[in-house]
Amino acid sequence: MQITLDADKCCAAGQCVLVAPEVFDQREEDGVVELLDAAPPAEQHDAVREAAALCPAAVIEVRE
Ligand code: SF4
């Protein structure tokens, strides 16, 4: 799995961090998403897919 972000579209809703806190974080200053692990281990994959589905701004792109 490979993750890419289009952080310019991020509205800092934080859904991704709630669902997959080991993969996503938010910048202190404005809450914009940060990617902690662009190629997470298998046990994170379901959470990453859920985060991508929940993101209200379609920021998270997942390639399997
Ligand atoms: S869920 Fe989407 S819009 Fe919200 S912080 Fe994460 S990437 Fe940004």
PDB file of C-alpha atoms and ligand atoms in Angstrom:
ATOM      1  CA  MET A   1       0.000   0.000   0.000  1.00  0.00           C
ATOM      2  CA  GLN A   2       1.222   3.477  -0.924  1.00  0.00           C
ATOM      3  CA  ILE A   3      -0.449   6.655   0.339  1.00  0.00           C
ATOM      4  CA  THR A   4      -0.305  10.111  -1.198  1.00  0.00           C
ATOM      5  CA  LEU A   5      -1.952  13.294   0.092  1.00  0.00           C
ATOM      6  CA  ASP A   6      -3.215  16.402  -1.649  1.00  0.00           C
ATOM      7  CA  ALA A   7      -2.789  18.487   1.496  1.00  0.00           C
ATOM      8  CA  ASP A   8      -3.825  21.695  -0.298  1.00  0.00           C
ATOM      9  CA  LYS A   9      -7.393  20.362  -0.214  1.00  0.00           C
ATOM     10  CA  CYS A  10      -7.297  19.383   3.474  1.00  0.00           C
ATOM     11  CA  CYS A  11      -9.966  21.143   5.554  1.00  0.00           C
ATOM     12  CA  ALA A  12      -8.385  19.968   8.833  1.00  0.00           C
ATOM     13  CA  ALA A  13     -11.405  17.924   9.853  1.00  0.00           C
ATOM     14  CA  GLY A  14      -9.162  15.397  11.582  1.00  0.00           C
ATOM     15  CA  GLN A  15     -11.160  12.279  10.658  1.00  0.00           C
ATOM     16  CA  CYS A  16      -8.046  10.570   9.326  1.00  0.00           C
ATOM     17  CA  VAL A  17      -6.160  11.091  12.601  1.00  0.00           C
ATOM     18  CA  LEU A  18      -9.018   9.660  14.642  1.00  0.00           C
ATOM     19  CA  VAL A  19      -9.192   6.530  12.492  1.00  0.00           C
ATOM     20  CA  ALA A  20      -5.474   5.936  11.800  1.00  0.00           C
ATOM     21  CA  PRO A  21      -3.342   7.895  14.296  1.00  0.00           C
ATOM     22  CA  GLU A  22      -0.205   5.911  13.481  1.00  0.00           C
ATOM     23  CA  VAL A  23      -0.368   6.959   9.837  1.00  0.00           C
ATOM     24  CA  PHE A  24      -1.795  10.489   9.929  1.00  0.00           C
ATOM     25  CA  ASP A  25      -1.178  13.520  12.110  1.00  0.00           C
ATOM     26  CA  GLN A  26      -2.176  17.178  11.945  1.00  0.00           C
ATOM     27  CA  ARG A  27       0.114  20.214  11.936  1.00  0.00           C
ATOM     28  CA  GLU A  28       0.138  22.083  15.214  1.00  0.00           C
ATOM     29  CA  GLU A  29      -0.415  25.478  13.634  1.00  0.00           C
ATOM     30  CA  ASP A  30      -3.382  24.895  11.321  1.00  0.00           C
ATOM     31  CA  GLY A  31      -4.515  21.282  11.613  1.00  0.00           C
ATOM     32  CA  VAL A  32      -3.569  20.367   8.056  1.00  0.00           C
ATOM     33  CA  VAL A  33      -2.843  16.683   7.630  1.00  0.00           C
ATOM     34  CA  GLU A  34       0.682  15.243   7.803  1.00  0.00           C
ATOM     35  CA  LEU A  35       1.652  11.800   6.602  1.00  0.00           C
ATOM     36  CA  LEU A  36       3.618   9.806   9.185  1.00  0.00           C
ATOM     37  CA  ASP A  37       3.970   6.629   7.133  1.00  0.00           C
ATOM     38  CA  ALA A  38       3.496   6.601   3.349  1.00  0.00           C
ATOM     39  CA  ALA A  39       3.794   2.806   3.167  1.00  0.00           C
ATOM     40  CA  PRO A  40       2.173   1.494   6.344  1.00  0.00           C
ATOM     41  CA  PRO A  41       2.286  -2.151   7.470  1.00  0.00           C
ATOM     42  CA  ALA A  42      -0.571  -4.537   6.707  1.00  0.00           C
ATOM     43  CA  GLU A  43      -2.258  -4.149  10.084  1.00  0.00           C
ATOM     44  CA  GLN A  44      -2.848  -0.464   9.295  1.00  0.00           C
ATOM     45  CA  HIS A  45      -4.422  -0.988   5.879  1.00  0.00           C
ATOM     46  CA  ASP A  46      -8.072  -1.274   6.962  1.00  0.00           C
ATOM     47  CA  ALA A  47      -7.767   1.899   9.039  1.00  0.00           C
ATOM     48  CA  VAL A  48      -6.117   3.751   6.148  1.00  0.00           C
ATOM     49  CA  ARG A  49      -8.871   2.713   3.735  1.00  0.00           C
ATOM     50  CA  GLU A  50     -11.475   3.854   6.252  1.00  0.00           C
ATOM     51  CA  ALA A  51      -9.681   7.192   6.702  1.00  0.00           C
ATOM     52  CA  ALA A  52      -9.606   7.718   2.936  1.00  0.00           C
ATOM     53  CA  ALA A  53     -13.320   6.938   2.711  1.00  0.00           C
ATOM     54  CA  LEU A  54     -14.204   9.258   5.599  1.00  0.00           C
ATOM     55  CA  CYS A  55     -12.077  12.221   4.548  1.00  0.00           C
ATOM     56  CA  PRO A  56     -14.585  14.943   3.605  1.00  0.00           C
ATOM     57  CA  ALA A  57     -12.190  16.593   1.141  1.00  0.00           C
ATOM     58  CA  ALA A  58     -10.923  13.463  -0.687  1.00  0.00           C
ATOM     59  CA  VAL A  59      -7.349  14.315   0.268  1.00  0.00           C
ATOM     60  CA  ILE A  60      -6.096  10.756   0.804  1.00  0.00           C
ATOM     61  CA  GLU A  61      -5.212   8.614  -2.198  1.00  0.00           C
ATOM     62  CA  VAL A  62      -4.441   4.945  -1.592  1.00  0.00           C
ATOM     63  CA  ARG A  63      -2.735   2.675  -4.104  1.00  0.00           C
ATOM     64  CA  GLU A  64      -2.766  -1.018  -3.255  1.00  0.00           C
TER      65      GLU A  64
HETATM   66  S1  SF4 B   1      -9.760  13.714   7.119  1.00  0.00           S
HETATM   67 FE1  SF4 B   1      -9.113  14.693   5.210  1.00  0.00          FE
HETATM   68  S2  SF4 B   1      -9.653  16.845   5.455  1.00  0.00           S
HETATM   69 FE2  SF4 B   1      -9.654  15.907   7.501  1.00  0.00          FE
HETATM   70  S3  SF4 B   1      -7.575  16.250   8.311  1.00  0.00           S
HETATM   71 FE3  SF4 B   1      -7.582  14.258   7.335  1.00  0.00          FE
HETATM   72  S4  SF4 B   1      -6.893  14.654   5.228  1.00  0.00           S
HETATM   73 FE4  SF4 B   1      -7.521  16.617   6.099  1.00  0.00          FE
END
